[in-house]
Short mmCIF file of C-alpha atoms in Angstrom, two decimals:
data_model
loop_
_atom_site.label_atom_id
_atom_site.label_comp_id
_atom_site.label_asym_id
_atom_site.label_seq_id
_atom_site.Cartn_x
_atom_site.Cartn_y
_atom_site.Cartn_z
CA MET B 92 -6.40 8.80 17.90
CA THR B 93 -6.17 5.18 16.72
CA ILE B 94 -6.60 2.02 18.74
CA GLY B 95 -4.10 -0.79 18.19
CA PHE B 96 -1.74 -3.25 19.73
CA SER B 97 2.01 -2.99 20.01
CA SER B 98 4.09 -5.57 18.21
CA ARG B 99 5.20 -6.86 21.64
CA ALA B 100 1.58 -7.41 22.70
CA ALA B 101 0.74 -9.14 19.45
CA LEU B 102 3.82 -11.35 19.77
CA SER B 103 2.92 -12.30 23.33
CA THR B 104 -0.59 -13.21 22.26
CA CYS B 105 0.68 -15.36 19.39
CA VAL B 106 3.07 -17.18 21.74
CA PHE B 107 0.21 -17.84 24.15
CA CYS B 108 -1.94 -19.19 21.31
CA ALA B 109 0.87 -21.42 20.06
CA ALA B 110 1.46 -22.79 23.54
CA GLY B 111 -2.18 -23.80 23.84
CA LEU B 112 -2.23 -25.50 20.46
CA LEU B 113 1.00 -27.38 21.14
CA ALA B 114 -0.37 -28.59 24.45
CA LEU B 115 -3.39 -30.08 22.71
CA ALA B 116 -1.40 -31.68 19.91
CA PRO B 117 -0.32 -34.87 21.80
CA ALA B 118 -3.90 -35.59 22.89
CA ALA B 119 -5.18 -35.17 19.35
CA THR B 120 -2.49 -37.49 18.00
CA ALA B 121 -3.29 -40.13 20.62
CA ARG B 122 -6.97 -40.12 19.66
CA THR B 123 -6.47 -40.52 15.94
CA GLY B 124 -3.20 -42.41 15.79
CA ARG B 125 -2.28 -40.70 12.48
CA PRO B 126 -2.78 -37.37 10.74
CA ASP B 127 -6.09 -36.73 9.00
CA PRO B 128 -5.41 -37.47 5.32
CA GLY B 129 -8.21 -35.20 4.14
CA PRO B 130 -11.19 -36.13 1.99
CA PRO B 131 -10.69 -39.27 -0.13
CA GLY B 132 -9.71 -38.40 -3.65
CA GLY B 133 -9.41 -34.73 -2.73
CA PRO B 134 -7.03 -32.41 -4.58
CA ARG B 135 -3.41 -32.47 -3.47
CA ALA B 136 -1.85 -29.20 -2.39
CA THR B 137 0.81 -27.95 -4.76
CA ALA B 138 3.86 -26.07 -3.59
CA PRO B 139 3.83 -22.39 -4.57
CA HIS B 140 6.40 -21.16 -7.03
CA PRO B 141 9.43 -19.66 -5.27
CA SER B 142 9.64 -15.89 -5.43
CA LEU B 143 11.96 -14.38 -8.01
CA LEU B 144 11.57 -10.81 -6.83
CA TYR B 145 15.00 -10.47 -5.27
CA ARG B 146 16.72 -11.51 -8.48
CA SER B 147 18.16 -8.86 -10.76
CA GLY B 148 16.79 -8.22 -14.23
CA THR B 149 13.34 -8.91 -15.63
CA GLN B 150 11.45 -11.77 -13.97
CA VAL B 151 8.41 -13.41 -15.58
CA ARG B 152 7.00 -16.95 -15.93
CA LEU B 153 5.24 -17.06 -19.28
CA HIS B 154 2.91 -19.83 -20.37
CA PRO B 155 3.24 -20.97 -24.00
CA GLY B 156 1.67 -18.35 -26.25
CA ALA B 157 1.66 -15.62 -23.61
CA PRO B 158 2.73 -12.14 -24.80
CA GLU B 159 6.30 -11.07 -24.23
CA VAL B 160 6.98 -8.43 -21.58
CA PRO B 161 7.41 -4.98 -23.18
CA ASP B 162 10.90 -3.51 -23.38
CA VAL B 163 10.87 -0.49 -21.05
CA SER B 164 13.74 1.68 -19.84
CA ALA B 165 12.75 2.16 -16.19
CA LEU B 166 15.38 1.17 -13.63
CA SER B 167 12.73 -0.75 -11.71
CA TRP B 168 9.08 -1.74 -12.28
CA VAL B 169 6.36 -4.11 -11.07
CA VAL B 170 3.06 -5.37 -12.52
CA ALA B 171 0.74 -6.88 -9.88
CA ASP B 172 -2.84 -8.04 -9.45
CA ALA B 173 -4.47 -5.75 -6.89
CA ARG B 174 -6.94 -8.37 -5.63
CA THR B 175 -4.61 -11.32 -5.10
CA GLY B 176 -1.33 -9.48 -4.65
CA GLU B 177 0.33 -11.76 -7.21
CA VAL B 178 3.20 -10.11 -9.07
CA LEU B 179 2.84 -10.97 -12.76
CA ALA B 180 6.23 -9.61 -13.78
CA ALA B 181 8.92 -7.32 -12.41
CA HIS B 182 12.30 -5.80 -13.12
CA ASP B 183 14.68 -5.27 -10.19
CA ALA B 184 11.63 -5.12 -7.94
CA HIS B 185 13.58 -4.52 -4.71
CA ARG B 186 16.13 -2.06 -6.09
CA LYS B 187 16.28 0.85 -3.64
CA LEU B 188 15.70 4.17 -5.38
CA PRO B 189 14.47 7.66 -4.42
CA PRO B 190 10.66 7.61 -4.64
CA ALA B 191 9.90 11.35 -5.03
CA SER B 192 6.23 12.19 -4.41
CA THR B 193 5.03 8.61 -4.80
CA LEU B 194 6.05 8.40 -1.12
CA LYS B 195 2.98 10.54 -0.42
CA THR B 196 0.96 7.34 -0.81
CA LEU B 197 2.58 6.01 2.37
CA PHE B 198 1.97 9.38 4.03
CA ALA B 199 -1.72 9.10 3.15
CA LEU B 200 -1.97 5.50 4.37
CA THR B 201 -0.51 6.63 7.70
CA VAL B 202 -2.35 9.91 8.27
CA LEU B 203 -5.72 9.62 6.50
CA PRO B 204 -7.27 7.30 9.12
CA VAL B 205 -6.68 9.77 11.97
CA LEU B 206 -7.74 13.07 10.37
CA PRO B 207 -11.47 13.54 9.60
CA GLY B 208 -11.94 15.44 6.34
CA GLY B 209 -14.40 17.96 7.79
CA VAL B 210 -12.06 19.31 10.46
CA ARG B 211 -10.97 22.93 9.88
CA HIS B 212 -7.54 24.29 10.74
CA GLU B 213 -5.94 27.73 10.57
CA VAL B 214 -2.42 27.45 9.20
CA SER B 215 0.46 28.97 11.16
CA ALA B 216 3.75 30.27 9.80
CA GLY B 217 5.69 27.56 11.59
CA GLU B 218 3.84 24.83 9.73
CA LEU B 219 5.14 26.13 6.40
CA SER B 220 8.61 27.23 7.46
CA ALA B 221 10.38 23.97 6.61
CA VAL B 222 8.94 23.39 3.11
CA GLY B 223 11.94 22.62 0.89
CA PRO B 224 13.03 25.00 -1.87
CA GLY B 225 11.69 24.06 -5.28
CA SER B 226 8.89 21.96 -3.74
CA SER B 227 5.64 21.43 -5.60
CA LEU B 228 2.99 23.58 -3.89
CA VAL B 229 -0.78 23.85 -3.91
CA GLY B 230 -0.78 27.36 -2.42
CA VAL B 231 -1.45 26.97 1.31
CA VAL B 232 -1.33 30.42 2.96
CA GLU B 233 -0.48 31.31 6.54
CA GLY B 234 -3.47 32.54 8.52
CA LEU B 235 -6.14 30.97 6.29
CA SER B 236 -8.49 28.27 7.50
CA TYR B 237 -8.69 25.03 5.50
CA ARG B 238 -10.72 21.88 5.76
CA VAL B 239 -8.59 18.76 6.02
CA SER B 240 -10.26 17.49 2.83
CA ASP B 241 -9.00 20.60 0.99
CA LEU B 242 -5.47 19.80 2.12
CA TRP B 243 -5.80 16.20 0.93
CA ASN B 244 -6.89 17.44 -2.48
CA GLY B 245 -3.74 19.51 -2.46
CA VAL B 246 -1.65 16.43 -1.64
CA PHE B 247 -3.15 14.09 -4.22
CA LEU B 248 -3.86 16.47 -7.11
CA ASN B 249 -1.09 19.07 -6.89
CA SER B 250 1.40 16.98 -4.90
CA GLY B 251 1.58 19.96 -2.55
CA ASN B 252 4.42 19.67 -0.08
CA ASP B 253 2.94 22.64 1.77
CA ALA B 254 -0.26 20.66 2.39
CA VAL B 255 1.79 17.67 3.61
CA HIS B 256 3.61 19.85 6.13
CA VAL B 257 0.35 21.16 7.58
CA LEU B 258 -1.23 17.70 7.82
CA ALA B 259 1.91 16.32 9.46
CA ALA B 260 1.82 19.14 12.00
CA LEU B 261 -1.75 18.16 12.87
CA THR B 262 -0.72 14.59 13.67
CA GLY B 263 2.30 15.06 15.90
CA GLY B 264 4.91 16.83 13.78
CA TRP B 265 7.37 16.05 11.00
CA ASP B 266 9.67 13.58 12.74
CA ALA B 267 6.83 11.72 14.46
CA THR B 268 5.01 11.38 11.14
CA ALA B 269 8.13 9.99 9.48
CA ALA B 270 8.49 7.45 12.29
CA ARG B 271 4.85 6.35 11.95
CA MET B 272 5.26 6.06 8.18
CA GLN B 273 8.28 3.83 8.74
CA ALA B 274 6.28 1.60 11.07
CA GLU B 275 3.38 1.48 8.61
CA ALA B 276 5.71 0.40 5.81
CA ARG B 277 7.09 -2.43 7.93
CA GLU B 278 3.63 -3.68 8.88
CA LEU B 279 2.70 -3.81 5.19
CA GLY B 280 5.84 -5.78 4.36
CA ALA B 281 7.51 -2.88 2.56
CA ARG B 282 11.05 -3.38 3.84
CA ASP B 283 13.00 -1.44 1.23
CA THR B 284 11.55 1.93 2.24
CA GLN B 285 13.44 4.39 4.43
CA VAL B 286 11.48 7.53 5.30
CA ARG B 287 13.37 10.76 5.89
CA SER B 288 10.97 13.38 4.48
CA PRO B 289 7.23 12.48 4.52
CA ASP B 290 6.49 14.56 1.41
CA GLY B 291 8.97 12.64 -0.77
CA TYR B 292 11.36 15.59 -1.03
CA ASP B 293 14.89 14.34 -1.74
CA ALA B 294 16.74 13.61 1.50
CA PRO B 295 19.91 11.62 2.19
CA GLY B 296 19.06 7.95 2.72
CA GLN B 297 15.44 8.23 1.62
CA VAL B 298 14.61 5.29 -0.66
CA SER B 299 11.83 2.94 -1.64
CA SER B 300 11.37 0.33 -4.37
CA ALA B 301 8.95 -0.62 -7.11
CA PHE B 302 7.79 -3.51 -4.91
CA ASP B 303 7.11 -1.27 -1.91
CA LEU B 304 5.31 1.35 -4.00
CA ALA B 305 3.05 -1.36 -5.42
CA VAL B 306 2.30 -2.45 -1.85
CA PHE B 307 1.34 1.13 -0.93
CA GLY B 308 -0.81 1.58 -4.03
CA ARG B 309 -2.66 -1.67 -3.45
CA ALA B 310 -3.26 -0.86 0.22
CA GLY B 311 -4.50 2.61 -0.72
CA LEU B 312 -7.24 1.22 -2.94
CA ARG B 313 -8.77 -0.46 0.12
CA ASN B 314 -9.20 2.91 1.84
CA PRO B 315 -12.32 4.64 0.45
CA ASP B 316 -10.91 8.13 1.07
CA PHE B 317 -7.59 7.29 -0.58
CA ALA B 318 -9.40 5.72 -3.56
CA ARG B 319 -11.57 8.81 -3.99
CA TYR B 320 -8.77 11.35 -3.70
CA CYS B 321 -6.39 9.51 -6.05
CA ALA B 322 -9.09 9.27 -8.73
CA THR B 323 -10.10 12.95 -8.54
CA ILE B 324 -9.22 14.94 -11.66
CA ASP B 325 -10.37 18.47 -10.74
CA ALA B 326 -11.13 20.27 -7.48
CA VAL B 327 -11.35 23.81 -6.09
CA PHE B 328 -8.91 25.10 -3.48
CA PRO B 329 -9.46 27.98 -1.02
CA GLY B 330 -7.73 31.24 -1.82
CA ARG B 331 -7.43 34.61 -0.12
CA ASP B 332 -10.47 36.74 0.74
CA GLY B 333 -12.84 33.79 0.43
CA ASP B 334 -12.00 33.14 -3.20
CA THR B 335 -11.28 29.70 -4.67
CA TYR B 336 -9.27 28.52 -7.63
CA GLY B 337 -9.20 25.30 -9.59
CA ILE B 338 -6.54 22.63 -9.22
CA ARG B 339 -6.04 19.67 -11.54
CA ASN B 340 -4.44 16.29 -10.99
CA THR B 341 -0.88 16.20 -12.33
CA ASN B 342 -1.15 12.48 -13.19
CA ARG B 343 -1.27 12.73 -17.00
CA LEU B 344 -2.30 9.12 -17.44
CA LEU B 345 -5.48 10.05 -15.55
CA THR B 346 -6.19 13.47 -17.07
CA GLY B 347 -4.78 13.13 -20.60
CA ALA B 348 -2.84 16.39 -20.29
CA ASP B 349 0.24 17.55 -22.19
CA GLY B 350 -0.05 15.14 -25.08
CA VAL B 351 -0.48 11.97 -22.98
CA ASP B 352 -3.65 10.03 -23.82
CA PRO B 353 -5.69 9.07 -20.76
CA TYR B 354 -5.58 5.35 -20.01
CA PRO B 355 -8.98 3.61 -20.26
CA GLY B 356 -10.11 2.36 -16.86
CA LEU B 357 -7.40 4.17 -14.93
CA ILE B 358 -8.18 4.52 -11.22
CA GLY B 359 -5.32 6.86 -10.34
CA ILE B 360 -2.88 6.72 -7.90
CA LYS B 361 0.21 8.99 -7.72
CA ASN B 362 3.06 10.38 -9.79
CA GLY B 363 6.27 12.05 -8.68
CA TYR B 364 9.41 13.77 -9.87
CA THR B 365 12.62 15.16 -8.43
CA SER B 366 15.96 15.73 -10.10
CA ASN B 367 17.44 12.94 -8.00
CA ALA B 368 14.61 10.41 -8.39
CA GLY B 369 13.65 11.16 -11.97
CA ASN B 370 10.03 10.38 -12.86
CA THR B 371 8.17 7.87 -10.71
CA LEU B 372 4.60 6.57 -10.95
CA ILE B 373 2.13 4.26 -9.26
CA ALA B 374 -0.82 3.57 -11.56
CA ALA B 375 -3.88 1.34 -11.09
CA ALA B 376 -6.44 0.44 -13.74
CA ARG B 377 -9.46 -1.85 -14.02
CA ARG B 378 -10.55 -3.90 -17.02
CA ASP B 379 -12.89 -6.89 -17.40
CA GLY B 380 -13.25 -7.34 -13.64
CA ARG B 381 -9.50 -7.25 -12.96
CA THR B 382 -7.53 -4.46 -11.25
CA LEU B 383 -3.80 -4.12 -11.84
CA VAL B 384 -1.23 -1.99 -10.03
CA VAL B 385 1.89 -0.93 -11.93
CA THR B 386 4.90 0.95 -10.58
CA VAL B 387 7.58 2.58 -12.73
CA MET B 388 10.73 4.16 -11.31
CA ASN B 389 13.11 6.43 -13.19
CA PRO B 390 12.82 5.66 -16.92
CA GLN B 391 16.10 6.24 -18.73
CA ALA B 392 14.68 7.07 -22.16
CA GLY B 393 12.72 10.09 -23.36
CA GLY B 394 11.40 13.01 -21.35
CA GLY B 395 8.73 13.47 -18.70
CA PRO B 396 5.89 11.70 -20.58
CA ILE B 397 7.87 8.45 -20.94
CA VAL B 398 6.97 7.30 -17.42
CA TYR B 399 3.31 7.32 -18.44
CA GLU B 400 3.92 5.53 -21.73
CA GLU B 401 5.97 2.83 -20.05
CA ALA B 402 3.25 2.40 -17.43
CA ARG B 403 0.70 2.18 -20.27
CA ALA B 404 2.72 -0.56 -21.98
CA LEU B 405 3.01 -2.53 -18.74
CA LEU B 406 -0.71 -2.21 -17.98
CA ASP B 407 -1.60 -3.35 -21.51
CA TRP B 408 0.71 -6.33 -21.14
CA GLY B 409 -0.67 -7.19 -17.69
CA PHE B 410 -4.27 -7.28 -18.87
CA GLU B 411 -3.35 -9.34 -21.93
CA ALA B 412 -1.11 -11.75 -20.01
CA ALA B 413 -3.38 -12.25 -16.99
CA GLY B 414 -4.13 -15.96 -16.63
CA ARG B 415 -1.27 -16.85 -18.97
CA VAL B 416 1.62 -16.34 -16.55
CA ASP B 417 2.58 -17.81 -13.20
CA PRO B 418 3.34 -15.27 -10.48
CA VAL B 419 6.94 -14.40 -9.72
CA GLY B 420 6.14 -13.33 -6.17
CA SER B 421 3.51 -11.73 -3.96
CA LEU B 422 2.90 -8.27 -2.53
CA ASP B 423 1.88 -10.00 0.70
CA ALA B 424 5.37 -11.37 1.27
CA GLY B 425 6.82 -10.07 4.51
CA ARG B 426 3.72 -8.32 5.82
CA THR B 427 3.08 -8.45 9.55
CA ARG B 428 -0.48 -7.10 9.40
CA PRO B 429 -3.17 -9.77 8.82
CA ARG B 430 -4.30 -10.08 5.22
CA PRO B 431 -7.60 -8.38 4.35
CA GLY B 432 -10.73 -10.52 4.36
CA PRO B 433 -13.07 -11.14 1.41
CA GLN B 434 -14.87 -7.82 1.83
CA ALA B 435 -11.62 -5.85 1.57
CA ALA B 436 -10.61 -7.93 -1.44
CA ARG B 437 -13.89 -7.09 -3.17
CA ALA B 438 -13.34 -3.41 -2.44
CA THR B 439 -9.90 -3.62 -4.01
CA ALA B 440 -11.26 -5.33 -7.09
CA SER B 441 -13.93 -2.68 -7.66
CA ALA B 442 -11.84 0.26 -6.35
CA ALA B 443 -15.12 1.89 -5.33
CA PRO B 444 -15.29 3.85 -2.04
CA ARG B 445 -17.20 1.98 0.66
CA PRO B 446 -17.92 2.70 4.33
CA SER B 447 -15.25 1.29 6.61
CA GLN B 448 -16.19 -1.74 8.69
CA GLY B 449 -15.50 -1.09 12.34
CA GLY B 450 -12.85 1.57 11.80
CA PRO B 451 -9.09 1.26 11.49
CA GLY B 452 -7.42 -1.35 13.64
CA TRP B 453 -10.47 -3.50 14.45
CA PRO B 454 -9.74 -6.41 12.08
CA GLU B 455 -6.29 -6.71 13.66
CA THR B 456 -7.78 -6.44 17.15
CA GLY B 457 -10.33 -9.16 16.39
CA ALA B 458 -7.62 -11.48 15.09
CA ILE B 459 -5.52 -10.98 18.22
CA VAL B 460 -8.48 -11.43 20.59
CA GLY B 461 -9.51 -14.57 18.72
CA ALA B 462 -6.00 -15.98 18.90
CA ALA B 463 -5.79 -15.19 22.60
CA GLY B 464 -9.13 -16.90 23.24
CA LEU B 465 -8.04 -20.03 21.40
CA GLY B 466 -4.73 -20.20 23.25
CA ALA B 467 -6.32 -19.52 26.63
CA GLY B 468 -9.03 -22.13 26.07
CA ALA B 469 -6.53 -24.76 24.99
CA THR B 470 -4.24 -24.09 27.94
CA ALA B 471 -7.12 -24.14 30.44
CA LEU B 472 -8.39 -27.47 29.10
CA VAL B 473 -4.98 -29.12 29.37
CA LEU B 474 -4.51 -27.81 32.92
CA ARG B 475 -7.91 -29.15 33.92
CA LEU B 476 -7.16 -32.61 32.51
CA THR B 477 -3.80 -32.63 34.27
CA LEU B 478 -5.37 -31.77 37.62
CA ARG B 479 -7.97 -34.53 37.28
CA ARG B 480 -5.28 -37.07 36.42
CA ALA B 481 -3.28 -35.95 39.44
CA GLU B 482 -6.32 -36.40 41.71
CA ARG B 483 -6.87 -39.94 40.41
CA ASP B 484 -3.21 -40.80 40.97
#
């Protein structure tokens, strides 16, 4: 069970805060007579570059001498800095396309915080009855008992739709999970995503975008469990009669399988494929203190490995071009959840699992309580001054 505030409660609190601040504004102006100009000789604020992410085609702002963006065939892609959220370059970033199993990143962001990894669960037939034909499977068996952490290995390494169905059943069912995923996407500012099937299985109307997938990948790196699972190459999975068998991550850029060279510094995140979506990939890598997130959707050239090679080319370009381009947008655009503080930013930069601070929802709660306190204090002060003035009159 998670603790949070509804959007209506948060909105009410913000309105209350704003009312208090506006009430104080006339008094502050009367005292000073003019706005505070800031420190003498201080730096002037510069207007941010307007976002180009809703424009079609390739968008990049190169400095003189910066490397040219590689020519890739994907219908949509994004290169972003995981720490700052700045998008270094993109191509049709908000084009709505089927995401395939990269949508499992949003599933994990939604469900991981409410399911402790050590919990055990015996799988029922009903939990597996709706797994779509042709789905990727890790081998979950009716009647066997699994730890939740085993099921997450099945989701991240084998892209097991059977494991997704069981985890969704544990957190309220298929439709409820889809609805929570939709709400999670909106809070993160991922407004292109429409969730119909939480496992990424092709479904009418189910879409995402390279921008949204980059948002999910970046958010995932801040969750220590997500970061650990998406970087895992090999694990063992429970079988019948107490046996186990090995499973291996299907992200070839991480493992180096099937003729694809592993990418130096790769952190993980998630690959996907369906006949409708083609090949999709969210990849994150770290080099020289910088972490980049790249998303690639549906390359039009070559076979299955091309999605990894195009991601490799974009990562190489991003590391080489960093500091020599101006951003074309931000992954924080449109988010309703407060931005992470410095500690979360450091965790993103290192992509190393760390203990959570206060549990899910507490940073947001603190922000709302703080805003409410400020608004209440301001309003109370103005009312008190008004009453005193009335008594004198």
